[in-house]
């Protein structure tokens, strides 16, 4: 039986920590739940200690391959002072009252939780020390801990955490501000190569993912949406579909659109549901489905139309002025040299290996979800809105996600499963096909840029302008389609003008790994390479000069952000950190020190995103139309501490190869309002035979640790594009390479 | 109609349409969830199983064609000597990111090492290029294969 001590109730703790103003500390829910001596004792929301000393640590954030199910518990275990072999990691369900934000996005898991989880672990350790000191009747200061034990060296006594847990759990929670954290030099676990906690289940094929969920009485569903975004089903041959083997239900869903489409993109799309005893039966019956769609107005949109319109719009001034420093027109007139170029990049899909899916069980006005989502709270919200039930009536169980890359930030599939379950009255698993997944994504938006730069007689960059033709609805940018005012080299060029013009778009867009940066890094870092060559300087030297000082007065401080905006705010750019990272990668790649064969070249690029400083050098060989990336060197500064070197290295190599994949072949095109690609034949992903070695170096600077899921992607594409130029004299200004039949086979 | 299959050494009789892909028999009828659905048209390799020791894409293999043949899935590949070595190497190298494709990768790698115990890089390219990894853990997949083959000593640096 659990009993809750009134002194340490959640309510009490929340009040206390709210008074200290530590927003993040609100999420530490030291419930002080004591258990019978034989059961596990819950020390706090994250930590349960079994009588045998096994420590169960909750992994609160969604795991989609970024490694937080291992790295976040490592932080707690370190400060709790237990051996990793004693630790069992459990995936937490959605409980934002207990855990605060539970999200996999923005490379924020480590920076947002570093202090919080260290404090959670250290507080647990402190309570166990107090319990031991009381047991022995000795001062706490005489007690130390190691490997899940409290030690009293004077008397030679020791007690395992398992023996102390029940007592510790009855103690008042110490003020987190008074709890001592370890000196990082004493870390035993953080900084050590630590294997994924789900590794044994992964290599033996045990159920882990959303697609693997099964519930008693569960039915399987497919959901056909209009191929044109915004279209609706008018009628369908439902009777014929229902007559197919195994089919239990077939019906049209009207859909539930968000009240404000400009800010909320996730919704229950209209469509036709087919439900059967097995997924194959549902999918087999779908081959008989004939739907009459009302395609709506988006059916007039196409990629070729957008490209032509962008060229027209470049002739006019930008609709929006995004940033203006100095006087670019005057500077261009006085410049010794000007450089102009247009760049473009396509829409791309997320294409995570596990197609979107969700299992839902609607019953008695409540809905249980099992969902591979990066934003379980968003899944709860969209399901509640779609079904018209309170959020409190939606329970969200988190499964491992087979890749996220930002796609699972928009859990539209959860609303589908919930709606269908409400109709059938049974648990239902909705599973998309690959084609559903590719044709109903929230795409990385494409974009078009016209850039101009001016150099003075010494080859110094004195002026730069960019007109971005992008996408949106009305005068609002589509998700991830904006040009931010602080995009580098803003602040480092005295005369600068950023402008944007919006084309109306009905195709949903969203965040894809390093949103914004993944496209803008290619554009700006490629163009700056053109400028560097025009300046007559070596590109590395040009960039080190450019990064040497800010050349416009700093902007007045913005009002402090609140809520989600604060959670995802990027700290200010440090050109010193960027320079050091750039120097490191150049040194490791032998920049300027090696003689390369004809047709082989090196390209350099760097970018600051998600608080991480990353620089790449790519070595590329070009033979005719064949381009081969031979090797990539990466340097990254993500602060003082790499929590898990295994995960960190894997992320940087993976993000870099993701960039190689994108530059080779990733392109989604729109025709008549629908997506033309559907599977890996027309949307190729990088394969092992195309994957170059990626050599990674971390520069551990004296800064708080930040995340790594994203920042290693953006510089990859321009580093390769710049290397292609160095190797062949051909400048890549339109992605992907495949378009120009330039990709390696 | 009924089909009798030998899955992981056990005879299993199931009643499904002839055109049902083996993948969906394994996942939804026999509740073997380790074999994954990725593309449905044999382009990604996530659904790789062994048919008489040879790697096949179960998403595109109708059940009618596999009666009487030995089917091995990720759940039982560790019972073979090579399969166990491959799984151990995958763990030691800590290959996975999301992990979704890795069952298929392990099945293909096991087939590779069964056919070519000491593969070259070119052998690895040839035998593994049918398996996509969207997280792009290819560097570690290559390392793990070499480690399982005894071509590289235990290495955990990537």
GROMACS .gro file of N, CA and C in nm, chain A residues 63-66 193-196 199-200 202-209 211-214 220 245 278-281 284 349-355 400-403 405 429 431-435 512-513 644-647 649-651 653-655 657-658 662 679-681 685-694, chain B residues 15-21 24-25 27-29 31-46 59 74-77 86-88 90-103 105-106 124-142 145 155-158:
model
  453
   63UNK      N    1   1.157   0.885  -2.715
   63UNK     CA    2   1.280   0.836  -2.780
   63UNK      C    3   1.247   0.804  -2.925
   64UNK      N    4   1.316   0.874  -3.015
   64UNK     CA    5   1.297   0.849  -3.158
   64UNK      C    6   1.430   0.822  -3.227
   65UNK      N    7   1.529   0.783  -3.145
   65UNK     CA    8   1.660   0.753  -3.203
   65UNK      C    9   1.766   0.856  -3.168
   66UNK      N   10   1.726   0.958  -3.093
   66UNK     CA   11   1.822   1.061  -3.056
   66UNK      C   12   1.899   1.024  -2.929
  193UNK      N   13   3.130   0.596  -2.281
  193UNK     CA   14   3.058   0.528  -2.389
  193UNK      C   15   2.952   0.435  -2.327
  194UNK      N   16   2.826   0.469  -2.343
  194UNK     CA   17   2.718   0.394  -2.279
  194UNK      C   18   2.619   0.349  -2.385
  195UNK      N   19   2.591   0.220  -2.384
  195UNK     CA   20   2.510   0.163  -2.492
  195UNK      C   21   2.360   0.189  -2.469
  196UNK      N   22   2.288   0.196  -2.580
  196UNK     CA   23   2.143   0.220  -2.578
  196UNK      C   24   2.074   0.118  -2.487
  199UNK      N   25   1.901  -0.154  -2.660
  199UNK     CA   26   1.979  -0.233  -2.755
  199UNK      C   27   1.943  -0.382  -2.756
  200UNK      N   28   1.941  -0.448  -2.640
  200UNK     CA   29   1.909  -0.592  -2.641
  200UNK      C   30   1.771  -0.622  -2.702
  202UNK      N   31   1.623  -0.434  -2.928
  202UNK     CA   32   1.630  -0.402  -3.071
  202UNK      C   33   1.692  -0.517  -3.149
  203UNK      N   34   1.804  -0.572  -3.099
  203UNK     CA   35   1.874  -0.673  -3.180
  203UNK      C   36   1.806  -0.810  -3.175
  204UNK      N   37   1.713  -0.828  -3.083
  204UNK     CA   38   1.643  -0.957  -3.079
  204UNK      C   39   1.498  -0.945  -3.128
  205UNK      N   40   1.459  -0.825  -3.169
  205UNK     CA   41   1.327  -0.807  -3.230
  205UNK      C   42   1.211  -0.807  -3.132
  206UNK      N   43   1.237  -0.769  -3.008
  206UNK     CA   44   1.125  -0.762  -2.913
  206UNK      C   45   1.039  -0.639  -2.945
  207UNK      N   46   0.908  -0.646  -2.916
  207UNK     CA   47   0.820  -0.533  -2.949
  207UNK      C   48   0.861  -0.407  -2.872
  208UNK      N   49   0.873  -0.296  -2.940
  208UNK     CA   50   0.919  -0.172  -2.879
  208UNK      C   51   0.849  -0.051  -2.937
  209UNK      N   52   0.815  -0.061  -3.065
  209UNK     CA   53   0.774   0.056  -3.142
  209UNK      C   54   0.621   0.069  -3.143
  211UNK      N   55   0.429   0.061  -3.392
  211UNK     CA   56   0.373  -0.038  -3.484
  211UNK      C   57   0.359  -0.175  -3.418
  212UNK      N   58   0.432  -0.198  -3.311
  212UNK     CA   59   0.431  -0.328  -3.244
  212UNK      C   60   0.321  -0.341  -3.139
  213UNK      N   61   0.251  -0.232  -3.112
  213UNK     CA   62   0.150  -0.236  -3.005
  213UNK      C   63   0.035  -0.328  -3.044
  214UNK      N   64  -0.010  -0.407  -2.949
  214UNK     CA   65  -0.130  -0.485  -2.973
  214UNK      C   66  -0.213  -0.483  -2.845
  220UNK      N   67  -0.756  -0.337  -3.696
  220UNK     CA   68  -0.652  -0.266  -3.773
  220UNK      C   69  -0.718  -0.176  -3.876
  245UNK      N   70  -1.275  -0.956  -4.764
  245UNK     CA   71  -1.246  -1.043  -4.649
  245UNK      C   72  -1.191  -0.966  -4.529
  278UNK      N   73  -0.718  -0.781  -3.967
  278UNK     CA   74  -0.572  -0.767  -3.977
  278UNK      C   75  -0.543  -0.645  -4.065
  279UNK      N   76  -0.420  -0.596  -4.053
  279UNK     CA   77  -0.386  -0.478  -4.133
  279UNK      C   78  -0.386  -0.513  -4.281
  280UNK      N   79  -0.338  -0.632  -4.315
  280UNK     CA   80  -0.334  -0.669  -4.456
  280UNK      C   81  -0.474  -0.673  -4.515
  281UNK      N   82  -0.570  -0.723  -4.438
  281UNK     CA   83  -0.708  -0.724  -4.488
  281UNK      C   84  -0.758  -0.583  -4.515
  284UNK      N   85  -0.568  -0.461  -4.822
  284UNK     CA   86  -0.612  -0.535  -4.941
  284UNK      C   87  -0.746  -0.480  -4.989
  349UNK      N   88   1.078   1.533  -4.764
  349UNK     CA   89   0.996   1.455  -4.671
  349UNK      C   90   1.084   1.401  -4.559
  350UNK      N   91   1.019   1.366  -4.448
  350UNK     CA   92   1.093   1.313  -4.334
  350UNK      C   93   1.133   1.167  -4.354
  351UNK      N   94   1.039   1.089  -4.407
  351UNK     CA   95   1.066   0.950  -4.444
  351UNK      C   96   1.129   0.868  -4.332
  352UNK      N   97   1.078   0.882  -4.210
  352UNK     CA   98   1.130   0.795  -4.104
  352UNK      C   99   1.095   0.651  -4.139
  353UNK      N  100   1.178   0.558  -4.093
  353UNK     CA  101   1.158   0.419  -4.137
  353UNK      C  102   1.027   0.360  -4.088
  354UNK      N  103   0.987   0.396  -3.969
  354UNK     CA  104   0.858   0.346  -3.919
  354UNK      C  105   0.748   0.438  -3.969
  355UNK      N  106   0.661   0.388  -4.056
  355UNK     CA  107   0.553   0.475  -4.104
  355UNK      C  108   0.465   0.520  -3.987
  400UNK      N  109   0.859   0.374  -2.830
  400UNK     CA  110   0.976   0.417  -2.907
  400UNK      C  111   0.930   0.451  -3.048
  401UNK      N  112   0.988   0.553  -3.107
  401UNK     CA  113   0.953   0.592  -3.243
  401UNK      C  114   1.063   0.550  -3.339
  402UNK      N  115   1.024   0.489  -3.450
  402UNK     CA  116   1.121   0.447  -3.550
  402UNK      C  117   1.165   0.563  -3.636
  403UNK      N  118   1.236   0.655  -3.576
  403UNK     CA  119   1.279   0.778  -3.644
  403UNK      C  120   1.175   0.888  -3.626
  405UNK      N  121   1.281   1.292  -3.680
  405UNK     CA  122   1.332   1.395  -3.770
  405UNK      C  123   1.237   1.515  -3.779
  429UNK      N  124  -0.562   0.004  -3.426
  429UNK     CA  125  -0.430   0.054  -3.467
  429UNK      C  126  -0.439   0.103  -3.610
  431UNK      N  127  -0.230   0.225  -3.923
  431UNK     CA  128  -0.093   0.221  -3.976
  431UNK      C  129  -0.095   0.272  -4.119
  432UNK      N  130  -0.008   0.369  -4.145
  432UNK     CA  131   0.002   0.424  -4.279
  432UNK      C  132   0.094   0.339  -4.365
  433UNK      N  133   0.071   0.341  -4.495
  433UNK     CA  134   0.168   0.281  -4.587
  433UNK      C  135   0.280   0.382  -4.609
  434UNK      N  136   0.385   0.336  -4.674
  434UNK     CA  137   0.494   0.429  -4.709
  434UNK      C  138   0.441   0.543  -4.795
  435UNK      N  139   0.351   0.509  -4.886
  435UNK     CA  140   0.298   0.613  -4.975
  435UNK      C  141   0.214   0.713  -4.896
  512UNK      N  142   1.182   1.997  -3.994
  512UNK     CA  143   1.261   1.880  -4.025
  512UNK      C  144   1.401   1.906  -3.971
  513UNK      N  145   1.456   1.809  -3.904
  513UNK     CA  146   1.590   1.817  -3.842
  513UNK      C  147   1.663   1.948  -3.877
  644UNK      N  148   2.688   1.129  -2.337
  644UNK     CA  149   2.714   0.992  -2.380
  644UNK      C  150   2.791   0.993  -2.512
  645UNK      N  151   2.921   0.969  -2.508
  645UNK     CA  152   3.000   0.975  -2.631
  645UNK      C  153   2.949   0.881  -2.740
  646UNK      N  154   2.890   0.767  -2.701
  646UNK     CA  155   2.839   0.676  -2.804
  646UNK      C  156   2.726   0.742  -2.881
  647UNK      N  157   2.628   0.792  -2.808
  647UNK     CA  158   2.514   0.856  -2.873
  647UNK      C  159   2.555   0.981  -2.948
  649UNK      N  160   2.845   1.065  -3.088
  649UNK     CA  161   2.914   1.034  -3.213
  649UNK      C  162   2.816   0.981  -3.317
  650UNK      N  163   2.726   0.895  -3.273
  650UNK     CA  164   2.625   0.839  -3.365
  650UNK      C  165   2.538   0.950  -3.425
  651UNK      N  166   2.499   1.047  -3.341
  651UNK     CA  167   2.416   1.157  -3.390
  651UNK      C  168   2.489   1.241  -3.494
  653UNK      N  169   2.753   1.159  -3.681
  653UNK     CA  170   2.774   1.084  -3.806
  653UNK      C  171   2.642   1.069  -3.882
  654UNK      N  172   2.536   1.040  -3.808
  654UNK     CA  173   2.406   1.020  -3.873
  654UNK      C  174   2.353   1.149  -3.935
  655UNK      N  175   2.366   1.260  -3.862
  655UNK     CA  176   2.317   1.387  -3.915
  655UNK      C  177   2.396   1.427  -4.038
  657UNK      N  178   2.550   1.219  -4.250
  657UNK     CA  179   2.509   1.133  -4.363
  657UNK      C  180   2.366   1.167  -4.408
  658UNK      N  181   2.284   1.215  -4.316
  658UNK     CA  182   2.151   1.264  -4.353
  658UNK      C  183   2.167   1.380  -4.453
  662UNK      N  184   2.044   1.408  -4.836
  662UNK     CA  185   1.962   1.519  -4.887
  662UNK      C  186   2.022   1.580  -5.013
  679UNK      N  187   0.751   0.649  -5.274
  679UNK     CA  188   0.825   0.544  -5.205
  679UNK      C  189   0.974   0.564  -5.231
  680UNK      N  190   1.055   0.468  -5.188
  680UNK     CA  191   1.200   0.489  -5.196
  680UNK      C  192   1.255   0.471  -5.337
  681UNK      N  193   1.169   0.439  -5.433
  681UNK     CA  194   1.217   0.437  -5.572
  681UNK      C  195   1.227   0.578  -5.628
  685UNK      N  196   1.687   0.734  -5.051
  685UNK     CA  197   1.765   0.767  -4.932
  685UNK      C  198   1.906   0.710  -4.951
  686UNK      N  199   2.000   0.767  -4.879
  686UNK     CA  200   2.139   0.721  -4.885
  686UNK      C  201   2.147   0.573  -4.846
  687UNK      N  202   2.227   0.499  -4.918
  687UNK     CA  203   2.251   0.358  -4.886
  687UNK      C  204   2.397   0.339  -4.843
  688UNK      N  205   2.425   0.222  -4.787
  688UNK     CA  206   2.557   0.202  -4.723
  688UNK      C  207   2.672   0.220  -4.823
  689UNK      N  208   2.650   0.180  -4.948
  689UNK     CA  209   2.756   0.190  -5.048
  689UNK      C  210   2.786   0.335  -5.087
  690UNK      N  211   2.697   0.428  -5.049
  690UNK     CA  212   2.719   0.570  -5.081
  690UNK      C  213   2.768   0.649  -4.960
  691UNK      N  214   2.778   0.581  -4.846
  691UNK     CA  215   2.805   0.654  -4.721
  691UNK      C  216   2.955   0.671  -4.699
  692UNK      N  217   3.003   0.794  -4.700
  692UNK     CA  218   3.146   0.815  -4.677
  692UNK      C  219   3.180   0.804  -4.529
  693UNK      N  220   3.308   0.784  -4.497
  693UNK     CA  221   3.349   0.792  -4.356
  693UNK      C  222   3.328   0.934  -4.303
  694UNK      N  223   3.291   0.942  -4.177
  694UNK     CA  224   3.269   1.073  -4.113
  694UNK      C  225   3.355   1.077  -3.986
  760UNK      N  226  -0.454  -1.960  -4.153
  760UNK     CA  227  -0.559  -1.956  -4.255
  760UNK      C  228  -0.570  -1.814  -4.309
  761UNK      N  229  -0.502  -1.789  -4.419
  761UNK     CA  230  -0.506  -1.655  -4.481
  761UNK      C  231  -0.513  -1.670  -4.633
  762UNK      N  232  -0.548  -1.560  -4.701
  762UNK     CA  233  -0.549  -1.562  -4.847
  762UNK      C  234  -0.408  -1.589  -4.900
  763UNK      N  235  -0.402  -1.653  -5.016
  763UNK     CA  236  -0.273  -1.691  -5.076
  763UNK      C  237  -0.181  -1.572  -5.099
  764UNK      N  238  -0.241  -1.457  -5.129
  764UNK     CA  239  -0.157  -1.342  -5.165
  764UNK      C  240  -0.110  -1.264  -5.043
  765UNK      N  241  -0.141  -1.313  -4.924
  765UNK     CA  242  -0.099  -1.240  -4.804
  765UNK      C  243   0.053  -1.241  -4.794
  766UNK      N  244   0.114  -1.124  -4.783
  766UNK     CA  245   0.260  -1.122  -4.769
  766UNK      C  246   0.304  -1.189  -4.639
  769UNK      N  247   0.301  -0.993  -4.308
  769UNK     CA  248   0.179  -0.970  -4.229
  769UNK      C  249   0.133  -1.096  -4.158
  770UNK      N  250   0.173  -1.210  -4.211
  770UNK     CA  251   0.150  -1.336  -4.139
  770UNK      C  252   0.234  -1.337  -4.012
  772UNK      N  253   0.372  -1.080  -3.852
  772UNK     CA  254   0.343  -0.974  -3.756
  772UNK      C  255   0.205  -0.988  -3.691
  773UNK      N  256   0.104  -1.005  -3.776
  773UNK     CA  257  -0.032  -0.995  -3.723
  773UNK      C  258  -0.098  -1.129  -3.693
  774UNK      N  259  -0.052  -1.235  -3.756
  774UNK     CA  260  -0.112  -1.366  -3.729
  774UNK      C  261  -0.029  -1.442  -3.625
  776UNK      N  262   0.213  -1.303  -3.443
  776UNK     CA  263   0.254  -1.209  -3.339
  776UNK      C  264   0.406  -1.204  -3.321
  777UNK      N  265   0.478  -1.214  -3.432
  777UNK     CA  266   0.624  -1.196  -3.428
  777UNK      C  267   0.650  -1.055  -3.481
  778UNK      N  268   0.666  -0.961  -3.388
  778UNK     CA  269   0.668  -0.820  -3.425
  778UNK      C  270   0.807  -0.768  -3.461
  779UNK      N  271   0.907  -0.855  -3.451
  779UNK     CA  272   1.044  -0.809  -3.476
  779UNK      C  273   1.069  -0.771  -3.621
  780UNK      N  274   1.002  -0.838  -3.714
  780UNK     CA  275   1.019  -0.810  -3.856
  780UNK      C  276   0.936  -0.687  -3.889
  781UNK      N  277   0.998  -0.587  -3.952
  781UNK     CA  278   0.934  -0.456  -3.963
  781UNK      C  279   0.883  -0.425  -4.103
  782UNK      N  280   0.780  -0.342  -4.105
  782UNK     CA  281   0.724  -0.289  -4.229
  782UNK      C  282   0.786  -0.152  -4.256
  783UNK      N  283   0.845  -0.138  -4.378
  783UNK     CA  284   0.903  -0.008  -4.409
  783UNK      C  285   0.852   0.052  -4.538
  784UNK      N  286   0.843  -0.029  -4.643
  784UNK     CA  287   0.806   0.029  -4.773
  784UNK      C  288   0.699  -0.053  -4.846
  785UNK      N  289   0.694  -0.183  -4.821
  785UNK     CA  290   0.593  -0.267  -4.886
  785UNK      C  291   0.629  -0.311  -5.026
  786UNK      N  292   0.743  -0.263  -5.080
  786UNK     CA  293   0.779  -0.302  -5.217
  786UNK      C  294   0.927  -0.345  -5.229
  787UNK      N  295   0.979  -0.402  -5.121
  787UNK     CA  296   1.113  -0.461  -5.122
  787UNK      C  297   1.225  -0.362  -5.155
  788UNK      N  298   1.209  -0.238  -5.111
  788UNK     CA  299   1.313  -0.137  -5.138
  788UNK      C  300   1.393  -0.098  -5.014
  789UNK      N  301   1.345  -0.135  -4.895
  789UNK     CA  302   1.414  -0.083  -4.776
  789UNK      C  303   1.477  -0.192  -4.689
  790UNK      N  304   1.433  -0.315  -4.701
  790UNK     CA  305   1.497  -0.425  -4.628
  790UNK      C  306   1.456  -0.440  -4.483
  791UNK      N  307   1.368  -0.354  -4.432
  791UNK     CA  308   1.329  -0.363  -4.291
  791UNK      C  309   1.260  -0.496  -4.260
  804UNK      N  310   0.788  -0.854  -4.710
  804UNK     CA  311   0.672  -0.771  -4.750
  804UNK      C  312   0.627  -0.804  -4.890
  819UNK      N  313   1.411  -1.252  -3.694
  819UNK     CA  314   1.502  -1.189  -3.597
  819UNK      C  315   1.486  -1.251  -3.458
  820UNK      N  316   1.366  -1.296  -3.427
  820UNK     CA  317   1.343  -1.352  -3.293
  820UNK      C  318   1.426  -1.477  -3.269
  821UNK      N  319   1.463  -1.549  -3.377
  821UNK     CA  320   1.535  -1.676  -3.358
  821UNK      C  321   1.674  -1.676  -3.421
  822UNK      N  322   1.713  -1.566  -3.483
  822UNK     CA  323   1.842  -1.569  -3.553
  822UNK      C  324   1.958  -1.584  -3.454
  831UNK      N  325   2.655  -1.175  -3.476
  831UNK     CA  326   2.614  -1.046  -3.534
  831UNK      C  327   2.539  -0.963  -3.431
  832UNK      N  328   2.445  -1.024  -3.360
  832UNK     CA  329   2.372  -0.951  -3.255
  832UNK      C  330   2.467  -0.895  -3.150
  833UNK      N  331   2.563  -0.978  -3.109
  833UNK     CA  332   2.658  -0.933  -3.005
  833UNK      C  333   2.741  -0.815  -3.055
  835UNK      N  334   2.649  -0.603  -3.284
  835UNK     CA  335   2.558  -0.487  -3.293
  835UNK      C  336   2.546  -0.417  -3.157
  836UNK      N  337   2.542  -0.500  -3.053
  836UNK     CA  338   2.533  -0.443  -2.918
  836UNK      C  339   2.664  -0.378  -2.875
  837UNK      N  340   2.774  -0.446  -2.901
  837UNK     CA  341   2.904  -0.395  -2.858
  837UNK      C  342   2.935  -0.262  -2.925
  838UNK      N  343   2.904  -0.252  -3.053
  838UNK     CA  344   2.933  -0.130  -3.128
  838UNK      C  345   2.826  -0.023  -3.099
  839UNK      N  346   2.712  -0.065  -3.043
  839UNK     CA  347   2.600   0.026  -3.014
  839UNK      C  348   2.554   0.091  -3.145
  840UNK      N  349   2.518   0.006  -3.239
  840UNK     CA  350   2.487   0.051  -3.375
  840UNK      C  351   2.364   0.141  -3.380
  841UNK      N  352   2.259   0.103  -3.309
  841UNK     CA  353   2.126   0.160  -3.337
  841UNK      C  354   2.114   0.306  -3.297
  842UNK      N  355   2.035   0.378  -3.375
  842UNK     CA  356   1.978   0.503  -3.326
  842UNK      C  357   1.832   0.476  -3.295
  843UNK      N  358   1.743   0.491  -3.395
  843UNK     CA  359   1.603   0.458  -3.362
  843UNK      C  360   1.585   0.308  -3.350
  844UNK      N  361   1.662   0.231  -3.425
  844UNK     CA  362   1.660   0.086  -3.412
  844UNK      C  363   1.560   0.014  -3.501
  845UNK      N  364   1.478   0.090  -3.572
  845UNK     CA  365   1.368   0.029  -3.645
  845UNK      C  366   1.415  -0.063  -3.758
  846UNK      N  367   1.519  -0.022  -3.828
  846UNK     CA  368   1.565  -0.102  -3.943
  846UNK      C  369   1.659  -0.213  -3.902
  847UNK      N  370   1.702  -0.213  -3.776
  847UNK     CA  371   1.817  -0.297  -3.740
  847UNK      C  372   1.787  -0.446  -3.745
  848UNK      N  373   1.665  -0.487  -3.724
  848UNK     CA  374   1.634  -0.630  -3.737
  848UNK      C  375   1.665  -0.676  -3.879
  850UNK      N  376   1.867  -0.525  -4.089
  850UNK     CA  377   2.012  -0.515  -4.111
  850UNK      C  378   2.082  -0.640  -4.057
  851UNK      N  379   2.041  -0.683  -3.938
  851UNK     CA  380   2.103  -0.799  -3.875
  851UNK      C  381   2.076  -0.925  -3.958
  869UNK      N  382   3.046  -0.598  -4.834
  869UNK     CA  383   2.948  -0.536  -4.743
  869UNK      C  384   2.856  -0.443  -4.823
  870UNK      N  385   2.916  -0.362  -4.910
  870UNK     CA  386   2.834  -0.274  -4.995
  870UNK      C  387   2.732  -0.355  -5.075
  871UNK      N  388   2.780  -0.463  -5.135
  871UNK     CA  389   2.693  -0.540  -5.224
  871UNK      C  390   2.578  -0.607  -5.148
  872UNK      N  391   2.610  -0.660  -5.031
  872UNK     CA  392   2.508  -0.737  -4.959
  872UNK      C  393   2.420  -0.652  -4.869
  873UNK      N  394   2.465  -0.534  -4.833
  873UNK     CA  395   2.391  -0.453  -4.735
  873UNK      C  396   2.322  -0.333  -4.799
  874UNK      N  397   2.343  -0.310  -4.928
  874UNK     CA  398   2.287  -0.187  -4.986
  874UNK      C  399   2.136  -0.195  -5.008
  875UNK      N  400   2.079  -0.312  -4.987
  875UNK     CA  401   1.932  -0.323  -4.996
  875UNK      C  402   1.862  -0.285  -4.866
  876UNK      N  403   1.940  -0.257  -4.763
  876UNK     CA  404   1.880  -0.223  -4.632
  876UNK      C  405   1.902  -0.075  -4.602
  877UNK      N  406   1.794   0.000  -4.602
  877UNK     CA  407   1.804   0.143  -4.570
  877UNK      C  408   1.810   0.164  -4.420
  878UNK      N  409   1.887   0.265  -4.380
  878UNK     CA  410   1.883   0.313  -4.243
  878UNK      C  411   1.866   0.465  -4.251
  879UNK      N  412   1.749   0.512  -4.215
  879UNK     CA  413   1.720   0.655  -4.226
  879UNK      C  414   1.803   0.735  -4.125
  880UNK      N  415   1.840   0.673  -4.014
  880UNK     CA  416   1.928   0.740  -3.918
  880UNK      C  417   2.072   0.740  -3.969
  881UNK      N  418   2.094   0.661  -4.074
  881UNK     CA  419   2.227   0.652  -4.137
  881UNK      C  420   2.335   0.604  -4.039
  882UNK      N  421   2.308   0.490  -3.978
  882UNK     CA  422   2.408   0.430  -3.888
  882UNK      C  423   2.506   0.343  -3.967
  883UNK      N  424   2.525   0.376  -4.092
  883UNK     CA  425   2.604   0.289  -4.181
  883UNK      C  426   2.748   0.269  -4.133
  884UNK      N  427   2.806   0.373  -4.074
  884UNK     CA  428   2.944   0.360  -4.027
  884UNK      C  429   2.953   0.248  -3.925
  885UNK      N  430   2.859   0.246  -3.833
  885UNK     CA  431   2.862   0.145  -3.728
  885UNK      C  432   2.817   0.008  -3.779
  886UNK      N  433   2.727   0.005  -3.876
  886UNK     CA  434   2.688  -0.124  -3.935
  886UNK      C  435   2.811  -0.191  -3.994
  887UNK      N  436   2.891  -0.113  -4.066
  887UNK     CA  437   3.013  -0.167  -4.128
  887UNK      C  438   3.109  -0.217  -4.020
  890UNK      N  439   2.979  -0.544  -3.859
  890UNK     CA  440   2.995  -0.662  -3.946
  890UNK      C  441   3.140  -0.710  -3.940
  900UNK      N  442   3.571  -0.280  -3.088
  900UNK     CA  443   3.591  -0.138  -3.111
  900UNK      C  444   3.461  -0.067  -3.079
  901UNK      N  445   3.470   0.036  -3.003
  901UNK     CA  446   3.348   0.105  -2.965
  901UNK      C  447   3.355   0.253  -3.000
  902UNK      N  448   3.448   0.286  -3.087
  902UNK     CA  449   3.459   0.429  -3.119
  902UNK      C  450   3.382   0.467  -3.244
  903UNK      N  451   3.297   0.380  -3.289
  903UNK     CA  452   3.215   0.430  -3.397
  903UNK      C  453   3.228   0.353  -3.525
   0.00000   0.00000   0.00000
